[in-house]
PDB file of C-alpha atoms in Angstrom:
ATOM      1  CA  MET K   1      90.419 116.406 110.225  1.00  0.00           C
ATOM      2  CA  SER K   2      87.552 114.060 109.614  1.00  0.00           C
ATOM      3  CA  ALA K   3      87.688 110.706 110.392  1.00  0.00           C
ATOM      4  CA  THR K   4      87.580 109.710 106.517  1.00  0.00           C
ATOM      5  CA  ALA K   5      90.763 112.034 105.866  1.00  0.00           C
ATOM      6  CA  SER K   6      92.311 110.562 108.668  1.00  0.00           C
ATOM      7  CA  HIS K   7      92.058 107.159 107.522  1.00  0.00           C
ATOM      8  CA  ARG K   8      93.038 108.099 104.042  1.00  0.00           C
ATOM      9  CA  ALA K   9      96.180 109.575 105.500  1.00  0.00           C
ATOM     10  CA  ALA K  10      96.848 106.597 107.314  1.00  0.00           C
ATOM     11  CA  ARG K  11      97.163 104.242 104.191  1.00  0.00           C
ATOM     12  CA  ALA K  12     100.478 103.166 103.180  1.00  0.00           C
ATOM     13  CA  PRO K  13     101.757 103.932  99.626  1.00  0.00           C
ATOM     14  CA  VAL K  14     101.309 100.127  98.625  1.00  0.00           C
ATOM     15  CA  GLN K  15      97.686 100.420  99.775  1.00  0.00           C
ATOM     16  CA  GLN K  16      96.989 103.342  97.627  1.00  0.00           C
ATOM     17  CA  ALA K  17      98.437 101.816  94.754  1.00  0.00           C
ATOM     18  CA  ALA K  18      96.379  98.561  95.202  1.00  0.00           C
ATOM     19  CA  LEU K  19      93.311 100.898  95.640  1.00  0.00           C
ATOM     20  CA  VAL K  20      93.960 102.559  92.469  1.00  0.00           C
ATOM     21  CA  LEU K  21      94.658  99.692  90.391  1.00  0.00           C
ATOM     22  CA  GLY K  22      91.543  98.250  91.713  1.00  0.00           C
ATOM     23  CA  VAL K  23      89.509 100.978  90.638  1.00  0.00           C
ATOM     24  CA  VAL K  24      91.300 101.140  87.340  1.00  0.00           C
ATOM     25  CA  PHE K  25      90.418  97.337  86.642  1.00  0.00           C
ATOM     26  CA  LEU K  26      86.700  97.948  87.615  1.00  0.00           C
ATOM     27  CA  VAL K  27      86.622 100.897  85.384  1.00  0.00           C
ATOM     28  CA  VAL K  28      88.022  98.839  82.466  1.00  0.00           C
ATOM     29  CA  ALA K  29      85.595  95.829  83.142  1.00  0.00           C
ATOM     30  CA  ALA K  30      82.683  98.399  82.916  1.00  0.00           C
ATOM     31  CA  LEU K  31      83.988  99.885  79.697  1.00  0.00           C
ATOM     32  CA  GLY K  32      84.186  96.399  78.193  1.00  0.00           C
ATOM     33  CA  PHE K  33      80.539  95.974  78.359  1.00  0.00           C
ATOM     34  CA  ILE K  34      79.781  99.590  76.693  1.00  0.00           C
ATOM     35  CA  PRO K  35      78.924  99.493  73.261  1.00  0.00           C
ATOM     36  CA  GLY K  36      80.979 102.062  71.191  1.00  0.00           C
ATOM     37  CA  ILE K  37      83.801 101.994  73.659  1.00  0.00           C
ATOM     38  CA  THR K  38      83.718  98.330  72.962  1.00  0.00           C
ATOM     39  CA  THR K  39      83.934  97.968  69.339  1.00  0.00           C
ATOM     40  CA  GLY K  40      82.339  95.030  67.546  1.00  0.00           C
ATOM     41  CA  TYR K  41      80.033  94.719  70.609  1.00  0.00           C
ATOM     42  CA  GLY K  42      77.470  92.668  68.991  1.00  0.00           C
ATOM     43  CA  SER K  43      80.168  89.882  68.501  1.00  0.00           C
ATOM     44  CA  LEU K  44      81.073  89.836  72.348  1.00  0.00           C
ATOM     45  CA  GLU K  45      81.323  86.112  73.236  1.00  0.00           C
ATOM     46  CA  PHE K  46      81.305  84.484  76.668  1.00  0.00           C
ATOM     47  CA  ALA K  47      84.928  83.194  76.402  1.00  0.00           C
ATOM     48  CA  SER K  48      86.205  82.554  73.155  1.00  0.00           C
ATOM     49  CA  HIS K  49      89.030  83.503  70.606  1.00  0.00           C
ATOM     50  CA  GLU K  50      86.175  84.254  68.162  1.00  0.00           C
ATOM     51  CA  SER K  51      84.798  87.119  70.236  1.00  0.00           C
ATOM     52  CA  GLY K  52      85.306  89.898  67.693  1.00  0.00           C
ATOM     53  CA  ALA K  53      84.645  92.605  70.470  1.00  0.00           C
ATOM     54  CA  GLU K  54      87.446  94.961  71.163  1.00  0.00           C
ATOM     55  CA  LEU K  55      88.102  97.541  73.938  1.00  0.00           C
ATOM     56  CA  PHE K  56      88.890 100.904  72.404  1.00  0.00           C
ATOM     57  CA  GLY K  57      89.152  98.934  69.257  1.00  0.00           C
ATOM     58  CA  LEU K  58      92.346  97.602  70.397  1.00  0.00           C
ATOM     59  CA  PHE K  59      92.033  94.754  73.080  1.00  0.00           C
ATOM     60  CA  GLN K  60      90.062  91.961  72.397  1.00  0.00           C
ATOM     61  CA  VAL K  61      87.583  91.067  75.050  1.00  0.00           C
ATOM     62  CA  SER K  62      84.810  88.323  75.922  1.00  0.00           C
ATOM     63  CA  ILE K  63      82.346  88.328  78.994  1.00  0.00           C
ATOM     64  CA  LEU K  64      84.782  86.408  80.782  1.00  0.00           C
ATOM     65  CA  HIS K  65      87.821  88.663  80.130  1.00  0.00           C
ATOM     66  CA  ASN K  66      85.502  91.526  81.495  1.00  0.00           C
ATOM     67  CA  LEU K  67      84.557  89.398  84.561  1.00  0.00           C
ATOM     68  CA  VAL K  68      88.220  88.552  85.295  1.00  0.00           C
ATOM     69  CA  HIS K  69      88.872  92.497  85.251  1.00  0.00           C
ATOM     70  CA  LEU K  70      85.909  92.907  87.593  1.00  0.00           C
ATOM     71  CA  ALA K  71      87.394  90.026  89.974  1.00  0.00           C
ATOM     72  CA  TYR K  72      90.860  91.799  89.866  1.00  0.00           C
ATOM     73  CA  GLY K  73      89.009  95.129  90.612  1.00  0.00           C
ATOM     74  CA  LEU K  74      87.350  93.934  93.464  1.00  0.00           C
ATOM     75  CA  THR K  75      90.054  91.947  94.945  1.00  0.00           C
ATOM     76  CA  GLY K  76      92.172  94.997  94.718  1.00  0.00           C
ATOM     77  CA  LEU K  77      89.714  97.093  96.718  1.00  0.00           C
ATOM     78  CA  ILE K  78      89.344  94.508  99.232  1.00  0.00           C
ATOM     79  CA  LEU K  79      93.107  93.760  99.732  1.00  0.00           C
ATOM     80  CA  ALA K  80      93.817  97.670  99.726  1.00  0.00           C
ATOM     81  CA  GLY K  81      92.586  97.594 103.283  1.00  0.00           C
ATOM     82  CA  THR K  82      95.830  96.560 104.826  1.00  0.00           C
ATOM     83  CA  ALA K  83      99.319  97.095 103.746  1.00  0.00           C
ATOM     84  CA  ALA K  84     100.096  93.298 103.718  1.00  0.00           C
ATOM     85  CA  GLY K  85      97.112  92.503 101.746  1.00  0.00           C
ATOM     86  CA  ALA K  86      98.023  95.161  99.079  1.00  0.00           C
ATOM     87  CA  TYR K  87     101.489  94.042  98.801  1.00  0.00           C
ATOM     88  CA  SER K  88     100.113  90.363  98.020  1.00  0.00           C
ATOM     89  CA  TYR K  89      97.855  91.718  95.476  1.00  0.00           C
ATOM     90  CA  LEU K  90     100.324  93.611  93.752  1.00  0.00           C
ATOM     91  CA  LEU K  91     102.930  90.776  93.541  1.00  0.00           C
ATOM     92  CA  VAL K  92     100.499  87.975  93.117  1.00  0.00           C
ATOM     93  CA  GLY K  93      98.327  89.833  90.609  1.00  0.00           C
ATOM     94  CA  GLY K  94     101.577  90.798  88.831  1.00  0.00           C
ATOM     95  CA  ALA K  95     102.901  87.214  88.849  1.00  0.00           C
ATOM     96  CA  VAL K  96      99.384  86.027  87.145  1.00  0.00           C
ATOM     97  CA  TYR K  97      99.841  88.666  84.602  1.00  0.00           C
ATOM     98  CA  LEU K  98     103.112  87.544  83.610  1.00  0.00           C
ATOM     99  CA  VAL K  99     102.084  83.942  83.338  1.00  0.00           C
ATOM    100  CA  LEU K 100      99.031  85.410  81.260  1.00  0.00           C
ATOM    101  CA  TRP K 101     101.664  87.064  78.996  1.00  0.00           C
ATOM    102  CA  VAL K 102     103.514  83.612  78.472  1.00  0.00           C
ATOM    103  CA  TYR K 103     100.110  81.843  78.178  1.00  0.00           C
ATOM    104  CA  GLY K 104      98.941  84.561  75.344  1.00  0.00           C
ATOM    105  CA  LEU K 105     102.048  84.188  73.495  1.00  0.00           C
ATOM    106  CA  SER K 106     102.403  80.254  73.653  1.00  0.00           C
ATOM    107  CA  VAL K 107      98.432  79.256  72.706  1.00  0.00           C
ATOM    108  CA  GLY K 108      98.134  81.203  69.571  1.00  0.00           C
ATOM    109  CA  GLN K 109      95.129  83.601  68.971  1.00  0.00           C
ATOM    110  CA  ASP K 110      93.279  81.215  66.630  1.00  0.00           C
ATOM    111  CA  SER K 111      93.531  78.448  69.111  1.00  0.00           C
ATOM    112  CA  ASP K 112      90.655  77.075  71.041  1.00  0.00           C
ATOM    113  CA  ALA K 113      92.938  77.229  74.177  1.00  0.00           C
ATOM    114  CA  ASP K 114      92.588  81.030  73.797  1.00  0.00           C
ATOM    115  CA  PHE K 115      89.473  80.911  75.875  1.00  0.00           C
ATOM    116  CA  VAL K 116      90.187  84.178  77.449  1.00  0.00           C
ATOM    117  CA  SER K 117      89.997  86.167  74.257  1.00  0.00           C
ATOM    118  CA  LEU K 118      93.389  87.629  73.948  1.00  0.00           C
ATOM    119  CA  ASN K 119      95.103  89.330  71.042  1.00  0.00           C
ATOM    120  CA  THR K 120      98.800  90.787  70.565  1.00  0.00           C
ATOM    121  CA  ALA K 121      97.752  94.048  72.145  1.00  0.00           C
ATOM    122  CA  ASP K 122      96.523  92.215  75.330  1.00  0.00           C
ATOM    123  CA  ASP K 123      99.585  90.134  75.477  1.00  0.00           C
ATOM    124  CA  TRP K 124     101.802  93.132  75.705  1.00  0.00           C
ATOM    125  CA  LEU K 125      99.556  95.079  77.954  1.00  0.00           C
ATOM    126  CA  HIS K 126      99.617  91.834  80.393  1.00  0.00           C
ATOM    127  CA  LEU K 127     103.753  91.990  80.246  1.00  0.00           C
ATOM    128  CA  VAL K 128     103.502  95.748  81.376  1.00  0.00           C
ATOM    129  CA  LEU K 129     100.855  95.119  83.795  1.00  0.00           C
ATOM    130  CA  GLY K 130     102.852  92.279  85.372  1.00  0.00           C
ATOM    131  CA  ILE K 131     105.845  94.183  85.749  1.00  0.00           C
ATOM    132  CA  ALA K 132     104.230  97.393  87.031  1.00  0.00           C
ATOM    133  CA  MET K 133     102.359  95.242  89.433  1.00  0.00           C
ATOM    134  CA  ILE K 134     105.440  93.459  91.013  1.00  0.00           C
ATOM    135  CA  GLY K 135     107.557  96.698  90.653  1.00  0.00           C
ATOM    136  CA  LEU K 136     104.813  98.687  92.763  1.00  0.00           C
ATOM    137  CA  GLY K 137     104.542  95.885  95.167  1.00  0.00           C
ATOM    138  CA  LEU K 138     108.485  95.776  95.653  1.00  0.00           C
ATOM    139  CA  THR K 139     109.046  99.463  95.722  1.00  0.00           C
ATOM    140  CA  LEU K 140     106.027 100.656  97.903  1.00  0.00           C
ATOM    141  CA  GLY K 141     105.602  97.367 100.049  1.00  0.00           C
ATOM    142  CA  ARG K 142     108.919  97.980 101.880  1.00  0.00           C
ATOM    143  CA  ARG K 143     108.415 101.765 102.630  1.00  0.00           C
ATOM    144  CA  GLY K 144     107.376 102.514 106.190  1.00  0.00           C
ATOM    145  CA  ALA K 145     103.616 101.642 106.508  1.00  0.00           C
ATOM    146  CA  PRO K 146     101.797 103.621 109.335  1.00  0.00           C
ATOM    147  CA  SER K 147     101.597 101.545 112.472  1.00  0.00           C
ATOM    148  CA  GLY K 148      98.901  98.920 112.621  1.00  0.00           C
ATOM    149  CA  THR K 149      98.440  98.456 108.801  1.00  0.00           C
ATOM    150  CA  ARG K 150     100.979  95.594 108.148  1.00  0.00           C
TER     151      ARG K 150
END
């Protein structure tokens, strides 16, 4: 077995989940900057509720919103290096998404306080992501990790 295959086999499930989510966030970040995949690309703002750009024509995005996805993705890749890091990424990241869900519901989409550029689809996706990340962390984080990874 090669060193790479052996390293992959040694990853705990919680690390694999953090790694997959990290990659997904990186892909979403990149897609947010691609005209056509992001509709209304010409109205992409840095950080404003007035950004008319929507990923897949559904999720409102801004440059800041895409950069947050990029940061989430890179953080996931880095913290997936250890089971403890992956566990923290999933729990803390999930909690942040739940706070963002409440924030999105509270500020109103036409408010200047909506500087992240959120719409109703974003709000409910944030709820699902928050629950899923915390659920993965709690479910997978307690499974037997290979020795030396916690």
